[in-house]
mmCIF file of C-alpha atoms in Angstrom:
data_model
loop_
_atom_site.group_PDB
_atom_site.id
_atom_site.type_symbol
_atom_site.label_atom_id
_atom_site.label_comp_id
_atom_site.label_asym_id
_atom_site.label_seq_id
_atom_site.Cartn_x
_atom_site.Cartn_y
_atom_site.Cartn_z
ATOM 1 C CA UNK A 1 122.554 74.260 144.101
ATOM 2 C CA UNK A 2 123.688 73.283 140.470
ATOM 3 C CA UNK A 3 122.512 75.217 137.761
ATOM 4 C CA UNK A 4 121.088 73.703 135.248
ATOM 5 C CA UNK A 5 122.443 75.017 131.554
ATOM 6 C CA UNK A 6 121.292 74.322 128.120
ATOM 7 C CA UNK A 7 124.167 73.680 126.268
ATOM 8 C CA UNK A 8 124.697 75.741 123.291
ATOM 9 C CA UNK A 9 123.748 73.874 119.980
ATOM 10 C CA UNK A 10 125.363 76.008 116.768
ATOM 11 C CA UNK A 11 123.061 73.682 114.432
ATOM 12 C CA UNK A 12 120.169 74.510 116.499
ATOM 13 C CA UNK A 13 117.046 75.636 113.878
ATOM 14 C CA UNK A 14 116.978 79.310 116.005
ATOM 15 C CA UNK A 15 120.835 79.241 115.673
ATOM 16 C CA UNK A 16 121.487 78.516 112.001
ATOM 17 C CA UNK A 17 118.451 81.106 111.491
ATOM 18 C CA UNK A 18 120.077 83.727 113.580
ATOM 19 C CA UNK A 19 123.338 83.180 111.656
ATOM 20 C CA UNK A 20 121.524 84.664 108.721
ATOM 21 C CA UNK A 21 119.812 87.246 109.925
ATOM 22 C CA UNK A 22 123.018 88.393 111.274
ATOM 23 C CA UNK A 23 124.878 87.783 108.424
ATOM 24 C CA UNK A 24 121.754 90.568 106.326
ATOM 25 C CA UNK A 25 122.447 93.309 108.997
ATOM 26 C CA UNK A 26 125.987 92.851 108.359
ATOM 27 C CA UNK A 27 126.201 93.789 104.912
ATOM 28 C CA UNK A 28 126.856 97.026 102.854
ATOM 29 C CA UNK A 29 123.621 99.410 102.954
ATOM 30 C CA UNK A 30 122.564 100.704 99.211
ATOM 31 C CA UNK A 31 119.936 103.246 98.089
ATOM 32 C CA UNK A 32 117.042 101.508 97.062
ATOM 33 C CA UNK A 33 116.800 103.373 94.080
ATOM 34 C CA UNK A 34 120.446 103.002 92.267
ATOM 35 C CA UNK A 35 120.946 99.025 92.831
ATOM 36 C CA UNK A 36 124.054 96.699 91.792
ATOM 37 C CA UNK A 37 122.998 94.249 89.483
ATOM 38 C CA UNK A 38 123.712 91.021 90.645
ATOM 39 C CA UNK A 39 121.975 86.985 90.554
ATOM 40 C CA UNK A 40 120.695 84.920 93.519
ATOM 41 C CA UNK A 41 117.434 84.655 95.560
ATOM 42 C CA UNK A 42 117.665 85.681 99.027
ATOM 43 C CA UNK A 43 116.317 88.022 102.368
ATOM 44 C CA UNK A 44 116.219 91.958 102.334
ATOM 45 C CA UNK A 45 115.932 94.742 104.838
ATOM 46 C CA UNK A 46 114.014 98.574 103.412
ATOM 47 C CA UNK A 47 114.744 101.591 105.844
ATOM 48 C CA UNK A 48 113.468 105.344 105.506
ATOM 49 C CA UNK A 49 115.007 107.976 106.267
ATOM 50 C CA UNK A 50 112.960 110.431 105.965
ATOM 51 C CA UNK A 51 110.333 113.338 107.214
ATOM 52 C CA UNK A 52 106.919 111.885 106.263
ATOM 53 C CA UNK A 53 105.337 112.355 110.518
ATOM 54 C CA UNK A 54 103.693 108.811 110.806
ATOM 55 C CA UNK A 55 107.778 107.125 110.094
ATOM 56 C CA UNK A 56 109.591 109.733 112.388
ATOM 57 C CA UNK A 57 110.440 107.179 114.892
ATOM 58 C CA UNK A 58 112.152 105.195 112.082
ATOM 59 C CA UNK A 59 113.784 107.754 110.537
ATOM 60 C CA UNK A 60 115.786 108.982 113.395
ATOM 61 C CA UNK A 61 117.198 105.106 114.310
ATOM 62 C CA UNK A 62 117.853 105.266 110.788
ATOM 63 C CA UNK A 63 119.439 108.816 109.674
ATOM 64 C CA UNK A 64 123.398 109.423 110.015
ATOM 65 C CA UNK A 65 123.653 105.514 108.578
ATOM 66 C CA UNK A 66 122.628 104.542 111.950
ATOM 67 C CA UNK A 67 120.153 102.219 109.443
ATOM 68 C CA UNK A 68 119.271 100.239 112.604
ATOM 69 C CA UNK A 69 115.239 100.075 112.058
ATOM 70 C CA UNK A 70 113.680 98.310 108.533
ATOM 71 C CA UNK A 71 110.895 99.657 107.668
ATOM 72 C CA UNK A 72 110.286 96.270 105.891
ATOM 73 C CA UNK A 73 111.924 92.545 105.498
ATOM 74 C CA UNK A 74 111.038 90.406 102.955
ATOM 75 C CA UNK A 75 112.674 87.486 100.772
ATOM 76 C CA UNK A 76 113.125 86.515 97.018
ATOM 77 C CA UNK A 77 112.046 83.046 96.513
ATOM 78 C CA UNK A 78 113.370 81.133 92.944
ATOM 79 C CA UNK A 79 110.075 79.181 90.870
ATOM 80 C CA UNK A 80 112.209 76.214 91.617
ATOM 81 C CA UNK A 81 112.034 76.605 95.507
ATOM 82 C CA UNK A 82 108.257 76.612 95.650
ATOM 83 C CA UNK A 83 108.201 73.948 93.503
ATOM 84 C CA UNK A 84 110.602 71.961 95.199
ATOM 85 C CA UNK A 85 113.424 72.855 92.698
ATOM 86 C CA UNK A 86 116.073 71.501 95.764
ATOM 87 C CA UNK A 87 119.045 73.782 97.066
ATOM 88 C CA UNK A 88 120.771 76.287 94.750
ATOM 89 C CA UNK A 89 117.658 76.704 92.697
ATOM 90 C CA UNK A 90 118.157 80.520 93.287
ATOM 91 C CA UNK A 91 121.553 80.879 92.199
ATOM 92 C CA UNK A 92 120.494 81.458 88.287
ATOM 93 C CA UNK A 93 118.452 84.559 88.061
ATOM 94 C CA UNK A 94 118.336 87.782 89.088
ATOM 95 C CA UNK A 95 115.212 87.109 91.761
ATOM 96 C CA UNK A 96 116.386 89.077 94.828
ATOM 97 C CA UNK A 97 117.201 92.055 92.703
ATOM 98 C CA UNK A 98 113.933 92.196 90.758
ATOM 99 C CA UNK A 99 112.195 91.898 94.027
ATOM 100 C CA UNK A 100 114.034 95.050 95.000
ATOM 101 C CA UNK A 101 113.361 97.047 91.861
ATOM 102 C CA UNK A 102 109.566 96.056 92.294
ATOM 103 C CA UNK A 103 109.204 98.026 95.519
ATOM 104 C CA UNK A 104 111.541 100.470 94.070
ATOM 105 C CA UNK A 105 108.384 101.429 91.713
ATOM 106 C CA UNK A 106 106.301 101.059 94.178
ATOM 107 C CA UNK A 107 107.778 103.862 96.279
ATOM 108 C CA UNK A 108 108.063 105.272 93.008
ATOM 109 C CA UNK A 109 104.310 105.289 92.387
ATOM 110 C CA UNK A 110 103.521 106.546 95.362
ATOM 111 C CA UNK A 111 102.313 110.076 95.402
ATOM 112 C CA UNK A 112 103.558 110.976 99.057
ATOM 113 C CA UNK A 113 106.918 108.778 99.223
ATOM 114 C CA UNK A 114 110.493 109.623 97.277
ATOM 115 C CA UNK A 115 112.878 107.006 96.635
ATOM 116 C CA UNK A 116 115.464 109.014 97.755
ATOM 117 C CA UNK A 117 114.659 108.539 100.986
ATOM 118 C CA UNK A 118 114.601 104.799 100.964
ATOM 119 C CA UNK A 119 118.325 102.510 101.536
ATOM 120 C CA UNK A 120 118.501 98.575 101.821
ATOM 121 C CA UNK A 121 120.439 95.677 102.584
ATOM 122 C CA UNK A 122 120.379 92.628 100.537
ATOM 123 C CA UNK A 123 121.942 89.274 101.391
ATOM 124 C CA UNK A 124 122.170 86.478 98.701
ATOM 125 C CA UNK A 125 121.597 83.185 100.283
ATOM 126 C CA UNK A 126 121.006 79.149 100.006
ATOM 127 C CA UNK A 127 117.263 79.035 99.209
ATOM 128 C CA UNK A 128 116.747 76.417 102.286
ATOM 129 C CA UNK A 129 117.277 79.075 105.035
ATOM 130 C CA UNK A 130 115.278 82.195 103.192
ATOM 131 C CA UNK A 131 112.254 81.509 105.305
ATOM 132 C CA UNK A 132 113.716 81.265 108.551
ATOM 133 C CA UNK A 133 116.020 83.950 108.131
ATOM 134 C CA UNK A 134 113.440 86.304 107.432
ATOM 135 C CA UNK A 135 110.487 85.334 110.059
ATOM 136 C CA UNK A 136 113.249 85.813 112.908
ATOM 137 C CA UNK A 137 114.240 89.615 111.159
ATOM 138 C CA UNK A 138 110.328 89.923 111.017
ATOM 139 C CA UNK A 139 109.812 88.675 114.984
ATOM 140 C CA UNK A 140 112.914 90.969 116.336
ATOM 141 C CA UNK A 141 112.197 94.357 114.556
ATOM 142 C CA UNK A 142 108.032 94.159 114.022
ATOM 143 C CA UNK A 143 109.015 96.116 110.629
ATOM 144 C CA UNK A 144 105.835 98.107 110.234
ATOM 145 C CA UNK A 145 104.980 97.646 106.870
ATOM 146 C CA UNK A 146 105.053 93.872 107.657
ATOM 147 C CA UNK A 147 102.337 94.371 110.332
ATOM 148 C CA UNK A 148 100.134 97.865 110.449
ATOM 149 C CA UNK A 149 100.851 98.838 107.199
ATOM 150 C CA UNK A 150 100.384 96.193 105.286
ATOM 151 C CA UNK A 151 100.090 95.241 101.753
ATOM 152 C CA UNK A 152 103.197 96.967 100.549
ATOM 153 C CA UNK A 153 104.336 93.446 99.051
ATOM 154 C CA UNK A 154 101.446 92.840 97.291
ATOM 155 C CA UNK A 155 101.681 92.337 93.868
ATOM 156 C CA UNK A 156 98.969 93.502 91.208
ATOM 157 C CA UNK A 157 95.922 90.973 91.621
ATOM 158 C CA UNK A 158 94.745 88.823 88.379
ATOM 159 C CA UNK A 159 92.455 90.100 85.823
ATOM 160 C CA UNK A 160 88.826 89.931 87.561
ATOM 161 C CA UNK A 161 90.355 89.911 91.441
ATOM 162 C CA UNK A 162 90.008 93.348 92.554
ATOM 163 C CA UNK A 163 87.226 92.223 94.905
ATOM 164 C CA UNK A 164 89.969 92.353 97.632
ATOM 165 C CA UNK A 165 89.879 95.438 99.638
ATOM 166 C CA UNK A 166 92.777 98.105 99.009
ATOM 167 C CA UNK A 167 96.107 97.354 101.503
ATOM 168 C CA UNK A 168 96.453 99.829 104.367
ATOM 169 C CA UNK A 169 99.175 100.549 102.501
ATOM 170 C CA UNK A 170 97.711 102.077 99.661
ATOM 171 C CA UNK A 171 95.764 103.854 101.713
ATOM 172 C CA UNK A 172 97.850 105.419 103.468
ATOM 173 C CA UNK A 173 100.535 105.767 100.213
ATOM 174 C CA UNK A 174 98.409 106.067 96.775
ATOM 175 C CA UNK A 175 99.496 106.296 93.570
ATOM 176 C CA UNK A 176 99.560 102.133 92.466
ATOM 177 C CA UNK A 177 97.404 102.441 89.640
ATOM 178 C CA UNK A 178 96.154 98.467 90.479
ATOM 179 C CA UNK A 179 95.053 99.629 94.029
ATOM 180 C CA UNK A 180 92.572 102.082 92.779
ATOM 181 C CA UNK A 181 90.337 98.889 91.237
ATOM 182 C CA UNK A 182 90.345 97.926 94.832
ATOM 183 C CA UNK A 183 87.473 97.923 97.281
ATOM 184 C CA UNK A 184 87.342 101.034 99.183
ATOM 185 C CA UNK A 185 88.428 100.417 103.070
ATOM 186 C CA UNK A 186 86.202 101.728 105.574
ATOM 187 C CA UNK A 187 89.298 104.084 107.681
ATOM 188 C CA UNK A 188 91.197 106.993 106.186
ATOM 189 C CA UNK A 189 94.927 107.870 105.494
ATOM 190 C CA UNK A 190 94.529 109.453 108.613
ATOM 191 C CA UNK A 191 93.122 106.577 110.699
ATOM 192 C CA UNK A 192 95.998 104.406 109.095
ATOM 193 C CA UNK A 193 98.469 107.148 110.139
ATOM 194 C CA UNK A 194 97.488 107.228 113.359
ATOM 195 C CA UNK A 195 97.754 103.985 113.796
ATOM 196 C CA UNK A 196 101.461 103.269 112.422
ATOM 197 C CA UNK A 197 102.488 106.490 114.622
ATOM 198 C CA UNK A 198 100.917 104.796 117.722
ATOM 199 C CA UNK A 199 102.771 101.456 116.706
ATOM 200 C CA UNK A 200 106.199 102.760 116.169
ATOM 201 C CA UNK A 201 105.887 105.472 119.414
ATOM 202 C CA UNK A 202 104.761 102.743 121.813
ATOM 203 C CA UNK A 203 107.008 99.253 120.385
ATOM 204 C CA UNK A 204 110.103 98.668 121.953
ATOM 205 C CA UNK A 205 113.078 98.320 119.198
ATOM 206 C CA UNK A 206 115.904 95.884 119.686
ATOM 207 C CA UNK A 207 118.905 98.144 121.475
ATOM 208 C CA UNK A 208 121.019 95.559 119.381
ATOM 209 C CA UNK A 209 121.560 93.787 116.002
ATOM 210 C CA UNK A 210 122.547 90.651 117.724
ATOM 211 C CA UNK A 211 120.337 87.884 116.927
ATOM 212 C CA UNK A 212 122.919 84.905 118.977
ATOM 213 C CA UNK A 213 122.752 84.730 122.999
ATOM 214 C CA UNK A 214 119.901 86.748 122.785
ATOM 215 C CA UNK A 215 116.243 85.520 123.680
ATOM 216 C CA UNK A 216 114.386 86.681 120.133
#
């Protein structure tokens, strides 16, 4: 019996995405707290590394620069790009690093997190392929602040929208002075806690950074 094979497509949409992704996880890793300056829009990986209970799973894939399990991915999108600004709109501006440096103070805000413990890697890249690169990071690692712990990306709501309820996030990590106009949520720190310890101790993480020939 002949088997039947897909042939391999390089400019394949899953392909050309997994190109990038691989092409993040490649670079240099950097504490997220003493960043080069540099332009361009692009993807990012955050990773923690250390002893807060609910993260432990993370921060032993990611201790001894193992750095193998984001804690978060997210992108930098140019005002041009949403607006249809065309390719290269990203290239003028600093928009990837001030994305960076607004978690940075985030972390920084946060009454039980130190930026000392946070590292990332950054990857400057053609505005086109920002989304795709970062849903298939986001698919292949479940980072948890982009699922259980959410709201971490949020940025401060308009004057007169704190009708919202607070992020699990800031919940779980206080200390944003915006959050606090929030709606109260109806669990605890400790219910959200619990629940990012359950995640990370039962999820299976990728045994490899290898987005090509694989089936994610």
């Amino acid at each position: 019996m002949t088997a039947d094979i897909i042939p391999f497509n390089p400019l394949d949409r899953k392909n050309l995405g997994a190109s990038v992704a691989e092409a993040l996880l490649s670079q240099a890793v950097h504490p997220l707290g003493a960043l080069p300056d540099f332009n361009g829009a692009g993807i990012y990986a955050l990773y923690y590394t250390g002893n807060l209970q609910p993260y432990a799973e993370l921060a032993k894939r990611n201790k001894d620069n193992k750095f193998a399990a984001p804690i978060y991915v997210g992108k930098a999108i140019p005002e041009g790009a949403r607006k249809g600004g065309g390719v290269g709109a990203g290239n003028n501006g600093k928009h990837l690093m001030k994305r960076l440096k607004e978690h940075a103070k985030s972390i920084n805000q946060a009454e039980n997190l130190d930026i000392a413990d946070f590292y990332c890697r950054f990857l400057v890249v053609e505005d086109i392929w920002i989304p795709l690169g970062e849903s298939l990071l986001i698919a292949r690692y479940a980072p948890v602040w982009n699922s259980i712990g959410e709201g971490f990306g949020s940025h401060t709501p308009g004057k007169g929208r704190f009708e919202g309820m607070k992020p699990r996030w800031d919940t779980l990590h206080p200390g944003r002075p915006w959050a606090v106009k929030c709606k109260e949520r109806p669990e605890t720190a400790e219910d959200v806690a619990r629940d990012v310890e359950n995640h990370l101790r039962t999820m299976v993480f990728p045994a490899s950074d290898r987005f090509i020939g694989t089936d994610t």
